[in-house]
Amino acid sequence: MECNQLIRLAKDWYTRVEQETMAPARMMEFIDRHVKTCPTCQAEVGLSVEIEKIREYVLPESKIPKAVRERRQKPTPEISPEEHDEITPNQTDAP
């Protein structure tokens, strides 16, 4: 990041997130708002990639925008029956 103001603000906001005085989603909202109004941030190539890395680090999975989650999702690996023994309702632990 080239914008010193954004770096300073992000550090301050992240400290508040760690202290639980600010919600992570609010921090990302403030970052997005700053970038929209800052000429230095708007001119920086690749800033959106850095912001997405911060978003993934700070936000819990449920708060990451659905479009971003869908891009990152990978197919769920299949579990073979040998690897996963399920107990059916008729089975008991007693011999």
Short mmCIF file of N, CA, C and O in Angstrom, two decimals:
data_model
loop_
_atom_site.label_atom_id
_atom_site.label_comp_id
_atom_site.label_asym_id
_atom_site.label_seq_id
_atom_site.Cartn_x
_atom_site.Cartn_y
_atom_site.Cartn_z
N MET A 1 0.84 -1.18 0.00
CA MET A 1 0.00 0.00 0.00
C MET A 1 0.89 1.24 0.00
O MET A 1 1.85 1.31 0.75
N GLU A 2 0.52 2.17 -0.83
CA GLU A 2 1.30 3.39 -0.94
C GLU A 2 0.71 4.54 -0.10
O GLU A 2 1.42 5.49 0.20
N CYS A 3 -0.55 4.44 0.26
CA CYS A 3 -1.21 5.51 1.01
C CYS A 3 -0.90 5.39 2.50
O CYS A 3 -1.38 4.48 3.18
N ASN A 4 -0.08 6.30 3.00
CA ASN A 4 0.29 6.27 4.42
C ASN A 4 -0.90 6.46 5.33
O ASN A 4 -0.97 5.89 6.42
N GLN A 5 -1.86 7.26 4.89
CA GLN A 5 -3.06 7.49 5.71
C GLN A 5 -3.86 6.19 5.84
O GLN A 5 -4.30 5.85 6.94
N LEU A 6 -4.02 5.46 4.75
CA LEU A 6 -4.76 4.18 4.81
C LEU A 6 -4.02 3.18 5.71
O LEU A 6 -4.66 2.49 6.50
N ILE A 7 -2.72 3.14 5.59
CA ILE A 7 -1.94 2.22 6.44
C ILE A 7 -2.15 2.56 7.91
O ILE A 7 -2.42 1.68 8.74
N ARG A 8 -2.05 3.85 8.25
CA ARG A 8 -2.23 4.28 9.64
C ARG A 8 -3.64 3.97 10.13
O ARG A 8 -3.83 3.43 11.22
N LEU A 9 -4.64 4.29 9.31
CA LEU A 9 -6.03 4.04 9.69
C LEU A 9 -6.29 2.54 9.85
O LEU A 9 -6.95 2.12 10.82
N ALA A 10 -5.80 1.75 8.91
CA ALA A 10 -6.04 0.31 8.98
C ALA A 10 -5.42 -0.30 10.24
O ALA A 10 -6.03 -1.16 10.88
N LYS A 11 -4.24 0.15 10.60
CA LYS A 11 -3.61 -0.34 11.84
C LYS A 11 -4.45 0.03 13.05
O LYS A 11 -4.66 -0.79 13.95
N ASP A 12 -4.92 1.27 13.08
CA ASP A 12 -5.76 1.73 14.20
C ASP A 12 -7.06 0.93 14.25
O ASP A 12 -7.47 0.47 15.31
N TRP A 13 -7.71 0.75 13.10
CA TRP A 13 -8.96 0.01 13.06
C TRP A 13 -8.75 -1.44 13.45
O TRP A 13 -9.56 -2.02 14.18
N TYR A 14 -7.66 -2.04 12.99
CA TYR A 14 -7.41 -3.44 13.34
C TYR A 14 -7.16 -3.60 14.83
O TYR A 14 -7.61 -4.58 15.45
N THR A 15 -6.48 -2.64 15.43
CA THR A 15 -6.28 -2.68 16.89
C THR A 15 -7.64 -2.67 17.59
O THR A 15 -7.86 -3.41 18.55
N ARG A 16 -8.55 -1.85 17.11
CA ARG A 16 -9.90 -1.81 17.69
C ARG A 16 -10.65 -3.12 17.49
O ARG A 16 -11.40 -3.55 18.36
N VAL A 17 -10.44 -3.76 16.33
CA VAL A 17 -11.07 -5.06 16.09
C VAL A 17 -10.53 -6.08 17.09
O VAL A 17 -11.30 -6.84 17.68
N GLU A 18 -9.23 -6.09 17.30
CA GLU A 18 -8.63 -7.02 18.26
C GLU A 18 -9.13 -6.76 19.68
O GLU A 18 -9.29 -7.69 20.46
N GLN A 19 -9.36 -5.49 20.02
CA GLN A 19 -9.87 -5.13 21.34
C GLN A 19 -11.38 -5.32 21.44
O GLN A 19 -11.97 -5.09 22.48
N GLU A 20 -11.99 -5.73 20.33
CA GLU A 20 -13.42 -5.96 20.23
C GLU A 20 -14.25 -4.71 20.47
O GLU A 20 -15.35 -4.76 20.99
N THR A 21 -13.68 -3.55 20.11
CA THR A 21 -14.45 -2.31 20.18
C THR A 21 -14.94 -1.88 18.80
O THR A 21 -15.62 -0.87 18.67
N MET A 22 -14.56 -2.65 17.77
CA MET A 22 -15.03 -2.40 16.41
C MET A 22 -15.26 -3.75 15.74
O MET A 22 -14.46 -4.67 15.90
N ALA A 23 -16.34 -3.83 14.99
CA ALA A 23 -16.63 -5.06 14.25
C ALA A 23 -15.74 -5.14 13.01
O ALA A 23 -15.47 -4.11 12.38
N PRO A 24 -15.28 -6.34 12.67
CA PRO A 24 -14.45 -6.49 11.47
C PRO A 24 -15.14 -5.97 10.20
O PRO A 24 -14.49 -5.36 9.35
N ALA A 25 -16.44 -6.20 10.09
CA ALA A 25 -17.17 -5.71 8.91
C ALA A 25 -17.15 -4.19 8.84
O ALA A 25 -17.04 -3.59 7.76
N ARG A 26 -17.22 -3.53 9.99
CA ARG A 26 -17.16 -2.07 10.04
C ARG A 26 -15.79 -1.58 9.59
O ARG A 26 -15.67 -0.61 8.86
N MET A 27 -14.73 -2.29 10.01
CA MET A 27 -13.38 -1.92 9.58
C MET A 27 -13.28 -1.96 8.06
O MET A 27 -12.76 -1.04 7.44
N MET A 28 -13.79 -3.02 7.46
CA MET A 28 -13.72 -3.14 6.01
C MET A 28 -14.58 -2.09 5.32
O MET A 28 -14.22 -1.58 4.27
N GLU A 29 -15.68 -1.72 5.93
CA GLU A 29 -16.51 -0.64 5.39
C GLU A 29 -15.73 0.67 5.39
O GLU A 29 -15.77 1.42 4.41
N PHE A 30 -15.01 0.95 6.47
CA PHE A 30 -14.21 2.17 6.56
C PHE A 30 -13.09 2.17 5.52
O PHE A 30 -12.79 3.19 4.91
N ILE A 31 -12.45 1.01 5.33
CA ILE A 31 -11.39 0.91 4.32
C ILE A 31 -11.96 1.20 2.94
O ILE A 31 -11.40 1.99 2.17
N ASP A 32 -13.09 0.56 2.62
CA ASP A 32 -13.72 0.78 1.31
C ASP A 32 -14.10 2.25 1.11
O ASP A 32 -13.89 2.82 0.04
N ARG A 33 -14.62 2.86 2.15
CA ARG A 33 -15.02 4.27 2.09
C ARG A 33 -13.80 5.17 1.85
O ARG A 33 -13.85 6.11 1.05
N HIS A 34 -12.70 4.88 2.54
CA HIS A 34 -11.48 5.67 2.37
C HIS A 34 -10.97 5.55 0.93
O HIS A 34 -10.62 6.56 0.31
N VAL A 35 -10.91 4.33 0.42
CA VAL A 35 -10.38 4.10 -0.93
C VAL A 35 -11.21 4.84 -1.98
O VAL A 35 -10.65 5.39 -2.94
N LYS A 36 -12.51 4.92 -1.79
CA LYS A 36 -13.38 5.61 -2.75
C LYS A 36 -13.11 7.10 -2.82
O LYS A 36 -13.34 7.73 -3.85
N THR A 37 -12.61 7.68 -1.72
CA THR A 37 -12.42 9.13 -1.68
C THR A 37 -10.96 9.57 -1.75
O THR A 37 -10.69 10.76 -1.81
N CYS A 38 -10.03 8.63 -1.75
CA CYS A 38 -8.60 8.96 -1.71
C CYS A 38 -7.97 8.85 -3.10
O CYS A 38 -7.93 7.76 -3.67
N PRO A 39 -7.45 9.95 -3.63
CA PRO A 39 -6.81 9.89 -4.95
C PRO A 39 -5.59 8.96 -4.98
O PRO A 39 -5.35 8.29 -5.99
N THR A 40 -4.83 8.90 -3.90
CA THR A 40 -3.65 8.02 -3.86
C THR A 40 -4.07 6.56 -3.95
O THR A 40 -3.48 5.78 -4.71
N CYS A 41 -5.11 6.19 -3.22
CA CYS A 41 -5.59 4.81 -3.25
C CYS A 41 -6.20 4.45 -4.60
O CYS A 41 -5.99 3.35 -5.11
N GLN A 42 -6.93 5.38 -5.17
CA GLN A 42 -7.56 5.13 -6.47
C GLN A 42 -6.52 4.95 -7.57
O GLN A 42 -6.76 4.20 -8.52
N ALA A 43 -5.40 5.61 -7.46
CA ALA A 43 -4.34 5.51 -8.48
C ALA A 43 -3.47 4.28 -8.31
O ALA A 43 -2.77 3.89 -9.24
N GLU A 44 -3.51 3.65 -7.15
CA GLU A 44 -2.63 2.52 -6.88
C GLU A 44 -3.13 1.25 -7.57
O GLU A 44 -4.25 0.80 -7.36
N VAL A 45 -2.26 0.69 -8.38
CA VAL A 45 -2.56 -0.57 -9.08
C VAL A 45 -2.39 -1.72 -8.10
O VAL A 45 -1.41 -1.77 -7.37
N GLY A 46 -3.34 -2.62 -8.05
CA GLY A 46 -3.22 -3.80 -7.19
C GLY A 46 -3.72 -3.60 -5.77
O GLY A 46 -3.64 -4.52 -4.96
N LEU A 47 -4.22 -2.43 -5.45
CA LEU A 47 -4.70 -2.19 -4.09
C LEU A 47 -5.90 -3.07 -3.77
O LEU A 47 -6.03 -3.57 -2.65
N SER A 48 -6.76 -3.29 -4.75
CA SER A 48 -7.96 -4.10 -4.51
C SER A 48 -7.58 -5.53 -4.10
O SER A 48 -8.25 -6.14 -3.25
N VAL A 49 -6.48 -6.06 -4.64
CA VAL A 49 -6.02 -7.40 -4.26
C VAL A 49 -5.56 -7.40 -2.81
O VAL A 49 -5.88 -8.31 -2.04
N GLU A 50 -4.83 -6.37 -2.41
CA GLU A 50 -4.38 -6.27 -1.02
C GLU A 50 -5.56 -6.13 -0.07
O GLU A 50 -5.57 -6.73 1.01
N ILE A 51 -6.55 -5.36 -0.46
CA ILE A 51 -7.73 -5.17 0.39
C ILE A 51 -8.49 -6.48 0.54
O ILE A 51 -8.96 -6.81 1.63
N GLU A 52 -8.59 -7.26 -0.53
CA GLU A 52 -9.27 -8.56 -0.44
C GLU A 52 -8.52 -9.51 0.48
O GLU A 52 -9.14 -10.28 1.20
N LYS A 53 -7.19 -9.45 0.50
CA LYS A 53 -6.41 -10.28 1.42
C LYS A 53 -6.71 -9.88 2.86
O LYS A 53 -6.84 -10.74 3.74
N ILE A 54 -6.80 -8.57 3.10
CA ILE A 54 -7.14 -8.08 4.44
C ILE A 54 -8.54 -8.55 4.81
O ILE A 54 -8.79 -9.02 5.92
N ARG A 55 -9.48 -8.43 3.87
CA ARG A 55 -10.86 -8.83 4.11
C ARG A 55 -10.93 -10.31 4.50
O ARG A 55 -11.61 -10.68 5.45
N GLU A 56 -10.21 -11.16 3.77
CA GLU A 56 -10.21 -12.59 4.07
C GLU A 56 -9.60 -12.88 5.44
O GLU A 56 -10.03 -13.80 6.13
N TYR A 57 -8.61 -12.10 5.82
CA TYR A 57 -7.95 -12.30 7.11
C TYR A 57 -8.82 -11.83 8.27
O TYR A 57 -8.90 -12.49 9.30
N VAL A 58 -9.49 -10.70 8.08
CA VAL A 58 -10.23 -10.06 9.17
C VAL A 58 -11.63 -10.61 9.35
O VAL A 58 -12.08 -10.82 10.48
N LEU A 59 -12.34 -10.83 8.25
CA LEU A 59 -13.74 -11.22 8.34
C LEU A 59 -13.90 -12.71 8.55
O LEU A 59 -13.20 -13.51 7.94
N PRO A 60 -14.87 -13.09 9.38
CA PRO A 60 -15.20 -14.52 9.47
C PRO A 60 -15.83 -14.96 8.14
O PRO A 60 -16.35 -14.14 7.40
N GLU A 61 -15.76 -16.23 7.84
CA GLU A 61 -16.24 -16.76 6.56
C GLU A 61 -17.66 -16.30 6.24
O GLU A 61 -17.97 -15.97 5.11
N SER A 62 -18.54 -16.27 7.23
CA SER A 62 -19.93 -15.92 6.98
C SER A 62 -20.12 -14.46 6.57
O SER A 62 -21.13 -14.10 6.00
N LYS A 63 -19.15 -13.60 6.85
CA LYS A 63 -19.26 -12.18 6.52
C LYS A 63 -18.57 -11.79 5.22
O LYS A 63 -18.69 -10.67 4.77
N ILE A 64 -17.84 -12.72 4.63
CA ILE A 64 -17.20 -12.44 3.35
C ILE A 64 -18.29 -12.43 2.28
O ILE A 64 -19.15 -13.31 2.27
N PRO A 65 -18.30 -11.44 1.41
CA PRO A 65 -19.36 -11.37 0.39
C PRO A 65 -19.49 -12.69 -0.38
O PRO A 65 -18.50 -13.35 -0.67
N LYS A 66 -20.73 -13.06 -0.69
CA LYS A 66 -21.02 -14.35 -1.31
C LYS A 66 -20.24 -14.55 -2.62
O LYS A 66 -19.74 -15.62 -2.89
N ALA A 67 -20.13 -13.50 -3.41
CA ALA A 67 -19.41 -13.62 -4.69
C ALA A 67 -17.95 -14.02 -4.47
O ALA A 67 -17.39 -14.82 -5.21
N VAL A 68 -17.33 -13.48 -3.43
CA VAL A 68 -15.93 -13.80 -3.13
C VAL A 68 -15.83 -15.24 -2.62
O VAL A 68 -14.95 -15.99 -3.01
N ARG A 69 -16.77 -15.64 -1.75
CA ARG A 69 -16.76 -17.02 -1.23
C ARG A 69 -16.91 -18.03 -2.35
O ARG A 69 -16.25 -19.04 -2.37
N GLU A 70 -17.80 -17.75 -3.31
CA GLU A 70 -18.04 -18.68 -4.40
C GLU A 70 -16.81 -18.84 -5.28
O GLU A 70 -16.53 -19.92 -5.77
N ARG A 71 -16.05 -17.76 -5.48
CA ARG A 71 -14.83 -17.85 -6.27
C ARG A 71 -13.79 -18.72 -5.59
O ARG A 71 -13.01 -19.40 -6.22
N ARG A 72 -13.76 -18.67 -4.25
CA ARG A 72 -12.73 -19.40 -3.50
C ARG A 72 -13.12 -20.84 -3.23
O ARG A 72 -12.27 -21.65 -2.88
N GLN A 73 -14.39 -21.19 -3.35
CA GLN A 73 -14.83 -22.53 -3.02
C GLN A 73 -14.24 -23.56 -3.96
O GLN A 73 -14.15 -23.35 -5.16
N LYS A 74 -13.85 -24.66 -3.38
CA LYS A 74 -13.31 -25.77 -4.14
C LYS A 74 -14.26 -26.95 -3.92
O LYS A 74 -14.97 -26.98 -2.92
N PRO A 75 -14.24 -27.92 -4.80
CA PRO A 75 -15.12 -29.07 -4.60
C PRO A 75 -14.79 -29.78 -3.29
O PRO A 75 -13.63 -29.89 -2.91
N THR A 76 -15.81 -30.24 -2.64
CA THR A 76 -15.64 -30.97 -1.40
C THR A 76 -15.12 -32.36 -1.71
O THR A 76 -15.68 -33.04 -2.56
N PRO A 77 -14.05 -32.79 -1.04
CA PRO A 77 -13.53 -34.14 -1.33
C PRO A 77 -14.53 -35.20 -0.87
O PRO A 77 -15.20 -35.03 0.15
N GLU A 78 -14.63 -36.25 -1.65
CA GLU A 78 -15.53 -37.33 -1.29
C GLU A 78 -14.88 -38.21 -0.23
O GLU A 78 -13.67 -38.42 -0.25
N ILE A 79 -15.69 -38.73 0.66
CA ILE A 79 -15.19 -39.62 1.71
C ILE A 79 -15.68 -41.03 1.37
O ILE A 79 -16.87 -41.26 1.21
N SER A 80 -14.75 -41.93 1.25
CA SER A 80 -15.13 -43.31 0.93
C SER A 80 -15.69 -43.98 2.19
O SER A 80 -15.35 -43.61 3.30
N PRO A 81 -16.54 -44.98 2.02
CA PRO A 81 -17.14 -45.65 3.18
C PRO A 81 -16.11 -46.25 4.13
O PRO A 81 -16.33 -46.30 5.33
N GLU A 82 -14.97 -46.68 3.61
CA GLU A 82 -13.94 -47.26 4.46
C GLU A 82 -13.33 -46.22 5.40
O GLU A 82 -12.92 -46.53 6.50
N GLU A 83 -13.27 -44.97 4.94
CA GLU A 83 -12.66 -43.92 5.74
C GLU A 83 -13.61 -43.33 6.76
O GLU A 83 -13.21 -42.70 7.71
N HIS A 84 -14.90 -43.52 6.53
CA HIS A 84 -15.88 -42.84 7.37
C HIS A 84 -16.93 -43.85 7.83
O HIS A 84 -17.83 -44.20 7.09
N ASP A 85 -16.78 -44.33 9.05
CA ASP A 85 -17.75 -45.29 9.60
C ASP A 85 -18.86 -44.52 10.27
O ASP A 85 -18.64 -43.79 11.23
N GLU A 86 -20.06 -44.69 9.76
CA GLU A 86 -21.20 -44.02 10.36
C GLU A 86 -21.95 -45.00 11.24
O GLU A 86 -22.08 -46.18 10.92
N ILE A 87 -22.46 -44.51 12.34
CA ILE A 87 -23.30 -45.33 13.21
C ILE A 87 -24.74 -45.06 12.83
O ILE A 87 -25.20 -43.92 12.84
N THR A 88 -25.44 -46.13 12.47
CA THR A 88 -26.83 -45.98 12.10
C THR A 88 -27.66 -45.97 13.38
O THR A 88 -27.22 -46.45 14.42
N PRO A 89 -28.89 -45.47 13.34
CA PRO A 89 -29.70 -45.41 14.55
C PRO A 89 -29.93 -46.76 15.21
O PRO A 89 -30.16 -46.83 16.40
N ASN A 90 -29.85 -47.87 14.48
CA ASN A 90 -30.08 -49.20 15.06
C ASN A 90 -28.84 -49.76 15.73
O ASN A 90 -28.92 -50.74 16.43
N GLN A 91 -27.68 -49.16 15.51
CA GLN A 91 -26.45 -49.65 16.11
C GLN A 91 -26.27 -49.07 17.51
O GLN A 91 -26.70 -47.96 17.78
N THR A 92 -25.61 -49.82 18.37
CA THR A 92 -25.29 -49.34 19.71
C THR A 92 -23.82 -49.59 19.96
O THR A 92 -23.17 -50.34 19.26
N ASP A 93 -23.31 -48.94 21.01
CA ASP A 93 -21.91 -49.12 21.36
C ASP A 93 -21.69 -50.40 22.14
O ASP A 93 -20.57 -50.88 22.27
N ALA A 94 -22.74 -50.98 22.71
CA ALA A 94 -22.59 -52.19 23.51
C ALA A 94 -22.39 -53.39 22.61
O ALA A 94 -22.98 -53.48 21.54
N PRO A 95 -21.52 -54.39 23.04
CA PRO A 95 -21.29 -55.60 22.21
C PRO A 95 -22.47 -56.52 22.18
O PRO A 95 -23.34 -56.57 22.89
#
